[in-house]
PDB file of C-alpha atoms and ligand atoms in Angstrom:
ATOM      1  CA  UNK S  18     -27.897 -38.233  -3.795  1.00 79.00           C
ATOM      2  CA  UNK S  19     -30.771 -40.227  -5.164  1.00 86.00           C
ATOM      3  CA  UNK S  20     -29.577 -43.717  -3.544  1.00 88.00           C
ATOM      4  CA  UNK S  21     -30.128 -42.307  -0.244  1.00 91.00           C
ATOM      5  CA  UNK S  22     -34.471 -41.515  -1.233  1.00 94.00           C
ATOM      6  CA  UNK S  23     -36.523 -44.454  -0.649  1.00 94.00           C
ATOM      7  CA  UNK S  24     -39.141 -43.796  -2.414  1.00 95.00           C
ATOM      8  CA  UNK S  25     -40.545 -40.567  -4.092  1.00 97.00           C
ATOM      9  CA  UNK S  26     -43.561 -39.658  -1.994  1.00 98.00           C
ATOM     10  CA  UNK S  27     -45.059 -36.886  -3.853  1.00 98.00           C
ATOM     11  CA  UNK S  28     -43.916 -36.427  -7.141  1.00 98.00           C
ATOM     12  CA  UNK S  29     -42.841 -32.733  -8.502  1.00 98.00           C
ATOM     13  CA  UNK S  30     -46.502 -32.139 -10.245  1.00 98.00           C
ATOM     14  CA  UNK S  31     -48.664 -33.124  -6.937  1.00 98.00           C
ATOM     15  CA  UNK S  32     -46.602 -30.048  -5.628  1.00 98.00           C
ATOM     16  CA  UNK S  33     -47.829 -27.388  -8.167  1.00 98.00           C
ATOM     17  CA  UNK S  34     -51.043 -28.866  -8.106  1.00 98.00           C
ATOM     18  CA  UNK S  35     -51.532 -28.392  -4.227  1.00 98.00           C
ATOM     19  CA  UNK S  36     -49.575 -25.230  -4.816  1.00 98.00           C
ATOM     20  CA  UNK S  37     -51.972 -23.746  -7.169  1.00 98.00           C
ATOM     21  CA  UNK S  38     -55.055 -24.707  -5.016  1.00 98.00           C
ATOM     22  CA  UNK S  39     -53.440 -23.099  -1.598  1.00 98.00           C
ATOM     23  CA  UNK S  40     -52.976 -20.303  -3.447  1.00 98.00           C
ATOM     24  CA  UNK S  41     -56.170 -20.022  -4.966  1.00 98.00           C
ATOM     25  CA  UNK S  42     -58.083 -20.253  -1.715  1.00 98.00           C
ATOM     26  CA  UNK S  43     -55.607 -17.669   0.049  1.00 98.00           C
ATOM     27  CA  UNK S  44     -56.338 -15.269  -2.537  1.00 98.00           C
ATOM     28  CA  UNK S  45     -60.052 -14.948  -2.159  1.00 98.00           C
ATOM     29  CA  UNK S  46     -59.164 -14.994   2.206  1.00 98.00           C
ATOM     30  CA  UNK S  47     -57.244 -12.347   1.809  1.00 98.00           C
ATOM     31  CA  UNK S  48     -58.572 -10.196  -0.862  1.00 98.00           C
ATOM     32  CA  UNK S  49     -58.503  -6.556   0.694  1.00 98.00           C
ATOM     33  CA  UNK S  50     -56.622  -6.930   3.599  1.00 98.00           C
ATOM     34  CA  UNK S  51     -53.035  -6.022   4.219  1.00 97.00           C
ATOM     35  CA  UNK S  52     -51.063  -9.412   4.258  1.00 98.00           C
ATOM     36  CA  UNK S  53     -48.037  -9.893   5.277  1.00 98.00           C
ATOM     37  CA  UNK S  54     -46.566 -13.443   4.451  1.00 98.00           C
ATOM     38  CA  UNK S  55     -44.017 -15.072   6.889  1.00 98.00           C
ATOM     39  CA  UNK S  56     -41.967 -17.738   5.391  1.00 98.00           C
ATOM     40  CA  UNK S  57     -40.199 -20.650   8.226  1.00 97.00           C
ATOM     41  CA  UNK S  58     -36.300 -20.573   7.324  1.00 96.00           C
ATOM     42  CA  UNK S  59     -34.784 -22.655   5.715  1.00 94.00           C
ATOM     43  CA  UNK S  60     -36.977 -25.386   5.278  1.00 95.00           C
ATOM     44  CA  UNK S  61     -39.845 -23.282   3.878  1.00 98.00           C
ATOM     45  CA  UNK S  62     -38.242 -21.054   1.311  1.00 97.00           C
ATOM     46  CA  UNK S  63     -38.442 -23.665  -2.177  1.00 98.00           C
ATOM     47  CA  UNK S  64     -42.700 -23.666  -0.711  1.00 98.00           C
ATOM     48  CA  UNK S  65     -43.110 -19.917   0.078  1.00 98.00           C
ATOM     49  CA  UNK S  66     -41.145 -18.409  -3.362  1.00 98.00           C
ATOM     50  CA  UNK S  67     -43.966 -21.022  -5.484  1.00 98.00           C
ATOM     51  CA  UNK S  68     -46.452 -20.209  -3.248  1.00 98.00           C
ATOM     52  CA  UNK S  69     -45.999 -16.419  -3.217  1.00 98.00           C
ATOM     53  CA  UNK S  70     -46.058 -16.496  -7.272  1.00 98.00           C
ATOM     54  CA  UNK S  71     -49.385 -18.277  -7.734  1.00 98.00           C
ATOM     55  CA  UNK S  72     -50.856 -15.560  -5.122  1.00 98.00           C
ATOM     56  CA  UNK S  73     -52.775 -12.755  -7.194  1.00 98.00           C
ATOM     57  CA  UNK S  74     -53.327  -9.932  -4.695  1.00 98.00           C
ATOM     58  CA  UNK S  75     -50.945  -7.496  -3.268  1.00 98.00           C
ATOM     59  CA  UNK S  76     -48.530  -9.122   0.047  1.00 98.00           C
ATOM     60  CA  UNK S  77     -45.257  -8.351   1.393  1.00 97.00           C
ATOM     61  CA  UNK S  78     -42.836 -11.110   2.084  1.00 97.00           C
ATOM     62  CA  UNK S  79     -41.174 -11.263   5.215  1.00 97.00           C
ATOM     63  CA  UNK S  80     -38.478 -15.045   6.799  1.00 97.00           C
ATOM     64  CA  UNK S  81     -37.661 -15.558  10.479  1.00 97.00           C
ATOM     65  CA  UNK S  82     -35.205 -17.967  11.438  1.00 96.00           C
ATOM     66  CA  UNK S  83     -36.064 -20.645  14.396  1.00 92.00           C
ATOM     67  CA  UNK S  84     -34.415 -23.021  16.265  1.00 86.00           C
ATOM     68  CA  UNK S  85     -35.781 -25.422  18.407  1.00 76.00           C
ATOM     69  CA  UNK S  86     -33.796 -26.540  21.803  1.00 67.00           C
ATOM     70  CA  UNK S  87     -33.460 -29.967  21.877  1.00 61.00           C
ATOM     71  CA  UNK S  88     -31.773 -33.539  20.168  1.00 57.00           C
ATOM     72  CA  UNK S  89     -31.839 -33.416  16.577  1.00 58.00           C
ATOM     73  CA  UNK S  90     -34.707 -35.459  16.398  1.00 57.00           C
ATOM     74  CA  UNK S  91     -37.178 -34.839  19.565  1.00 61.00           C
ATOM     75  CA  UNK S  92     -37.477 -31.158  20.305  1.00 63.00           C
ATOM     76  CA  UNK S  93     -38.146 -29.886  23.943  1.00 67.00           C
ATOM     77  CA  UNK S  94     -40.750 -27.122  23.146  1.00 69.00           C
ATOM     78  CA  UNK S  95     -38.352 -24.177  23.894  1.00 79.00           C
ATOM     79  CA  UNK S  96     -38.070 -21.829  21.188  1.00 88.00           C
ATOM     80  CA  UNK S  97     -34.721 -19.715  20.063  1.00 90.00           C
ATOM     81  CA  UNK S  98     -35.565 -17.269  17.499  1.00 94.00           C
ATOM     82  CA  UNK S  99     -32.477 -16.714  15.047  1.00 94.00           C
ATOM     83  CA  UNK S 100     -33.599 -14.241  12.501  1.00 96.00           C
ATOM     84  CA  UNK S 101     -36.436 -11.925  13.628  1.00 96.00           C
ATOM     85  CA  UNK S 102     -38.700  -9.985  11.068  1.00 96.00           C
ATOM     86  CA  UNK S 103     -37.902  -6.753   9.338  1.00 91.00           C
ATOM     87  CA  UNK S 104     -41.324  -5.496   9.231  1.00 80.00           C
ATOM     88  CA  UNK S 105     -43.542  -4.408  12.110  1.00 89.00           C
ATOM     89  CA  UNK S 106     -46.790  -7.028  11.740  1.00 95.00           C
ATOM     90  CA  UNK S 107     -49.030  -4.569  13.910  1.00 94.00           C
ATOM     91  CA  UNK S 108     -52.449  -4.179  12.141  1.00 94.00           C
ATOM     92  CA  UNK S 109     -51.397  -6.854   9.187  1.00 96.00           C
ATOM     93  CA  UNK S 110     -53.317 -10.212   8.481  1.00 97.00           C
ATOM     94  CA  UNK S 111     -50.031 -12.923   8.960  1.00 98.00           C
ATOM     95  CA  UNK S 112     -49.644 -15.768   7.133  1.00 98.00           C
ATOM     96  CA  UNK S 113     -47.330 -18.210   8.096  1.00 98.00           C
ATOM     97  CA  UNK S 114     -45.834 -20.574   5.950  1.00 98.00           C
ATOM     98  CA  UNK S 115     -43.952 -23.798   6.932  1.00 98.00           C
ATOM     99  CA  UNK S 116     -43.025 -26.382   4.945  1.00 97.00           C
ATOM    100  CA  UNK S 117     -43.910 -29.854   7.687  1.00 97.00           C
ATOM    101  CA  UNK S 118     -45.346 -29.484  11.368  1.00 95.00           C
ATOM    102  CA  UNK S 119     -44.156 -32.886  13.029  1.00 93.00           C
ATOM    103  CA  UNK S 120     -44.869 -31.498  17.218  1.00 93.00           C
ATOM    104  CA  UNK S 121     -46.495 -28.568  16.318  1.00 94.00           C
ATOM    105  CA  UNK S 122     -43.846 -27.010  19.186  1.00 92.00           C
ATOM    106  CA  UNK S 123     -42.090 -24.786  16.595  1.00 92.00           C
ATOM    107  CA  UNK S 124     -45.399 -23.148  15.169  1.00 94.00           C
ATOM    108  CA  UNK S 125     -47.429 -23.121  18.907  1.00 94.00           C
ATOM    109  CA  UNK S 126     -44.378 -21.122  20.248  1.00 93.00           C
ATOM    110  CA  UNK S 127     -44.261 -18.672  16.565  1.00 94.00           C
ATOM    111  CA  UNK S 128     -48.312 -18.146  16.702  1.00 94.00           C
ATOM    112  CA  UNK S 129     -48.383 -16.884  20.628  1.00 93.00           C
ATOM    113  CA  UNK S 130     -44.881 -14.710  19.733  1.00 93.00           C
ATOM    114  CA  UNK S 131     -46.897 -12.879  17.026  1.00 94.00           C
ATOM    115  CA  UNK S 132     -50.177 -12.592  18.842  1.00 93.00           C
ATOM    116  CA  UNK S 133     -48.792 -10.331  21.396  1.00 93.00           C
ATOM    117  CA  UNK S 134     -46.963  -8.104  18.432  1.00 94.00           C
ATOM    118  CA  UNK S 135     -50.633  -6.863  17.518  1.00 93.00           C
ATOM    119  CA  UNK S 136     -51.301  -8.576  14.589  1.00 95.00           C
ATOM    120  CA  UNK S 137     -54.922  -8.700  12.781  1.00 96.00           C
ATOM    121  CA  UNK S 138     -54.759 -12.015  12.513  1.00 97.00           C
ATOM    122  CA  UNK S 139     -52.685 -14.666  12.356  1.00 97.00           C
ATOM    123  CA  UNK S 140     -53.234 -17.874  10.096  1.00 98.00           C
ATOM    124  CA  UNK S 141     -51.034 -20.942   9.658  1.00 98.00           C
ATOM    125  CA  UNK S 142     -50.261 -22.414   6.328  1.00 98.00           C
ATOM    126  CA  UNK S 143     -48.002 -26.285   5.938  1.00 98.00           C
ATOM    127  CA  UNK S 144     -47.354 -28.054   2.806  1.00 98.00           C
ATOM    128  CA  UNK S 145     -46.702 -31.234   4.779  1.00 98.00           C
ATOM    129  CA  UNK S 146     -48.217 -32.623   8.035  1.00 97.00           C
ATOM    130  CA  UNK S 147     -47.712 -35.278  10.273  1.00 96.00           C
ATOM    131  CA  UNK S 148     -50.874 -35.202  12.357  1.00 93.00           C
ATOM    132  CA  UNK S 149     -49.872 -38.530  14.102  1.00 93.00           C
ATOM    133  CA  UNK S 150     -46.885 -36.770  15.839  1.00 90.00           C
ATOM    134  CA  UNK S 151     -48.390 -33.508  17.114  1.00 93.00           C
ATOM    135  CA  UNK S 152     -47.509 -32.110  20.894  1.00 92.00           C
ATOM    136  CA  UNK S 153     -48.936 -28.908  21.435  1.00 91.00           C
ATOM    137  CA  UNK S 154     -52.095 -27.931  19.622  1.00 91.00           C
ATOM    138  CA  UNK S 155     -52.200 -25.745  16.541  1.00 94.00           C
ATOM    139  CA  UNK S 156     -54.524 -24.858  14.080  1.00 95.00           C
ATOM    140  CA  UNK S 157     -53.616 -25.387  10.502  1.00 97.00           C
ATOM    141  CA  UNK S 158     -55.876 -23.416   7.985  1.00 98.00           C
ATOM    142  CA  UNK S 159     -53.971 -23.920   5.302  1.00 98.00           C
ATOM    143  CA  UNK S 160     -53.031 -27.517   4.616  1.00 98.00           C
ATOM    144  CA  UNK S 161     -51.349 -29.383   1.565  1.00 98.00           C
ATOM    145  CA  UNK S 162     -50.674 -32.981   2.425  1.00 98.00           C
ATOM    146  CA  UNK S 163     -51.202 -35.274   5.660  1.00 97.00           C
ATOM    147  CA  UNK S 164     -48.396 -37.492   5.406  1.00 97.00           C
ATOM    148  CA  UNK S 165     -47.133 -40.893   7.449  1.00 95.00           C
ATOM    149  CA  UNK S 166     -44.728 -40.755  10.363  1.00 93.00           C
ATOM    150  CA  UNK S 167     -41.426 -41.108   8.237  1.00 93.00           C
ATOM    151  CA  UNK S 168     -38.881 -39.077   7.674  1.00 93.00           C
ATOM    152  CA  UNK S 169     -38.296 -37.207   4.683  1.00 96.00           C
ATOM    153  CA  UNK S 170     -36.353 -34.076   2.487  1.00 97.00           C
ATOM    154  CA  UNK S 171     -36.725 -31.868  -0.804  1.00 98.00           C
ATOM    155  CA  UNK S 172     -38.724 -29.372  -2.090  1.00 98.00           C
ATOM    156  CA  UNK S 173     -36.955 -27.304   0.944  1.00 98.00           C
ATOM    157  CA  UNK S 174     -36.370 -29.884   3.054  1.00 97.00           C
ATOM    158  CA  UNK S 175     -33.249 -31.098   4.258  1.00 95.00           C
ATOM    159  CA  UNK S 176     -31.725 -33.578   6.129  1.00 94.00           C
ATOM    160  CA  UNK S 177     -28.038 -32.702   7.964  1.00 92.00           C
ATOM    161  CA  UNK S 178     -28.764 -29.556   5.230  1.00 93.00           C
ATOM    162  CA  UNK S 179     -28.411 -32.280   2.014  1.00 94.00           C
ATOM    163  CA  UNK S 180     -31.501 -32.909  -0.069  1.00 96.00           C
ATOM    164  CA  UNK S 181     -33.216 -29.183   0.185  1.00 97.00           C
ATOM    165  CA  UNK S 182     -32.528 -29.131  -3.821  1.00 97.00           C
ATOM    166  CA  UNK S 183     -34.280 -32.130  -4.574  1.00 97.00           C
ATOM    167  CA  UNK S 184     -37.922 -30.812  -6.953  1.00 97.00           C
ATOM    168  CA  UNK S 185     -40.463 -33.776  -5.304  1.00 98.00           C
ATOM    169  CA  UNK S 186     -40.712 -34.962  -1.559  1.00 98.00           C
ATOM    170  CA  UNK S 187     -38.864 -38.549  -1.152  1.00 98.00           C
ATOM    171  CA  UNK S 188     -38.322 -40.739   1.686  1.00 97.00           C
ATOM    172  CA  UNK S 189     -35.070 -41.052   3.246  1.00 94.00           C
ATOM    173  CA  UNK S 190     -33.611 -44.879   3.728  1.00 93.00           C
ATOM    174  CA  UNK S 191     -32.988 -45.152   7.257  1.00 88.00           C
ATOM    175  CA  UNK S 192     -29.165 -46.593   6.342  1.00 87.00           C
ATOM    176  CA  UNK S 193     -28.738 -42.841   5.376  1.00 85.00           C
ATOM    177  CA  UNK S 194     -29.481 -41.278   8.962  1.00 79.00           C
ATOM    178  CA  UNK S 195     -27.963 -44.250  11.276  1.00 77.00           C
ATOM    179  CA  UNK S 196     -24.975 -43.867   9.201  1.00 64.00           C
TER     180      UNK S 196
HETATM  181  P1  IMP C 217     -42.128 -29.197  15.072  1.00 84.31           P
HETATM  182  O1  IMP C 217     -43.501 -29.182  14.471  1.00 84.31           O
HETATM  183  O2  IMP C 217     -41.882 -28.078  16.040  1.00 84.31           O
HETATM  184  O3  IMP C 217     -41.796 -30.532  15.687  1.00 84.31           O
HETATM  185  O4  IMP C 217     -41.009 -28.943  13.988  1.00 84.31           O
HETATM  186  C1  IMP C 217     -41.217 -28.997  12.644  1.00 84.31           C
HETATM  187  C2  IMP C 217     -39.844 -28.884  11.990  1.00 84.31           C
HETATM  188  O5  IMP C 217     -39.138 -30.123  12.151  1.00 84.31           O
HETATM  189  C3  IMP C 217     -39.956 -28.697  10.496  1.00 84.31           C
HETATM  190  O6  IMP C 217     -40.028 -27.332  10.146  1.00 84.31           O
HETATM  191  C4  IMP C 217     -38.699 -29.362  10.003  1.00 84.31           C
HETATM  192  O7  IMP C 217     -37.630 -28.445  10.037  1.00 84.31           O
HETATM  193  C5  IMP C 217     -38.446 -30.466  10.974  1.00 84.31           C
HETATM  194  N1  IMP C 217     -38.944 -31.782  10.476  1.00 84.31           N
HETATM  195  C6  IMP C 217     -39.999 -32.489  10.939  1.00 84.31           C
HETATM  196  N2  IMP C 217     -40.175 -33.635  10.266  1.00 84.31           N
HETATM  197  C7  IMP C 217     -39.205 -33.658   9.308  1.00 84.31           C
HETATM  198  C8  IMP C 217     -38.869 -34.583   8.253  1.00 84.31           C
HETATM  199  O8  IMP C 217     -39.501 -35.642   8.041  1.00 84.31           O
HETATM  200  N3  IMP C 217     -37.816 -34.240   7.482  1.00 84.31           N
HETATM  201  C9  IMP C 217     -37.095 -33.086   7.662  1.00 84.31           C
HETATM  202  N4  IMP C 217     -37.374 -32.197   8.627  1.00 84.31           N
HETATM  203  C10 IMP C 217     -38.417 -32.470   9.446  1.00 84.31           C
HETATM  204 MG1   MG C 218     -38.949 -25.857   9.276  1.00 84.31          MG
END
């Protein structure tokens, strides 16, 4: 598995670290208010169940399941959702949680389908971003690293569903992709 990662491009304690500070910060937002924390399957999950643990106030957890229409690596925009929620959002502060906005399609389409559910609010939250690639405009509040245009897996992450099991974010050699 580990001849196929490049390089390691943040290592396994730059991820708590970033972890622990998110979390901080999203504590003192939310203190008092109903929040309701929406985790991006799959790619999110390893990010969310960290994220969720360093959290000190009350929050329910909640995963939808999305699919973007499109070639495997440009997306067209158009949405599919796969898994909905299980909880009604109406009246709840929403945080999203991704683990890497590339177009920003996925999470431009997810923000305006929860706006019209009736949520309080609605706030974004990435552990990765690649601001150089972005489509459609979002707005991150939550942010843990800006990171080059190149492709990479673990911590959640996959590529072709390999890698997600990986604990730091590497780079994936381009042999392994063209292959
Ligand atoms: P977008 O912002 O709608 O283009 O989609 C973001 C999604 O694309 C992420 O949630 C990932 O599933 C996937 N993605 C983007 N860049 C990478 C990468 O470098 N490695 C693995 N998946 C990626
Ligand atoms: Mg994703």
């Amino acid at each position: 598995m580990l001849e196929n990662v490049k390089d390691v491009l943040i290592t396994e304690q730059e991820i708590q670290a970033k972890v622990e500070e998110l979390a901080k910060v999203i504590t003192e937002d939310f203190r008092g208010k109903p929040l309701l924390i929406i985790g991006v399957l799959k790619g999110a999950n390893v990010f969310v169940a960290d994220l969720i643990r360093k959290i000190e106030i009350p929050l329910i957890l909640d995963f939808m399941s999305l699919s973007s229409y499109g070639s495997s690596t440009e997306s067209s925009g158009a949405v599919r959702i796969l898994k909905d929620l299980d909880e009604d959002i109406k009246g709840m502060h929403v945080l999203v949680v991704e683990d890497i906005v590339d177009s920003g399609l996925t999470l431009n389409y997810l923000s305006k389908n929860l706006e019209s559910r009736g949520a309080a609010s609605i706030s974004l939250c990435t552990l990765l971003d690649k601001p150089e690639r972005r489509k459609a405009p979002i707005d991150v509040k939550y942010k843990g690293f800006d990171i080059p245009d190149e492709f990479i897996v673990g911590y959640g992450i996959d590529f072709a569903e390999q890698y997600r099991n990986l604990p730091f974010i590497g780079v994936l050699k381009p042999e392994a992709y063209n292959k």
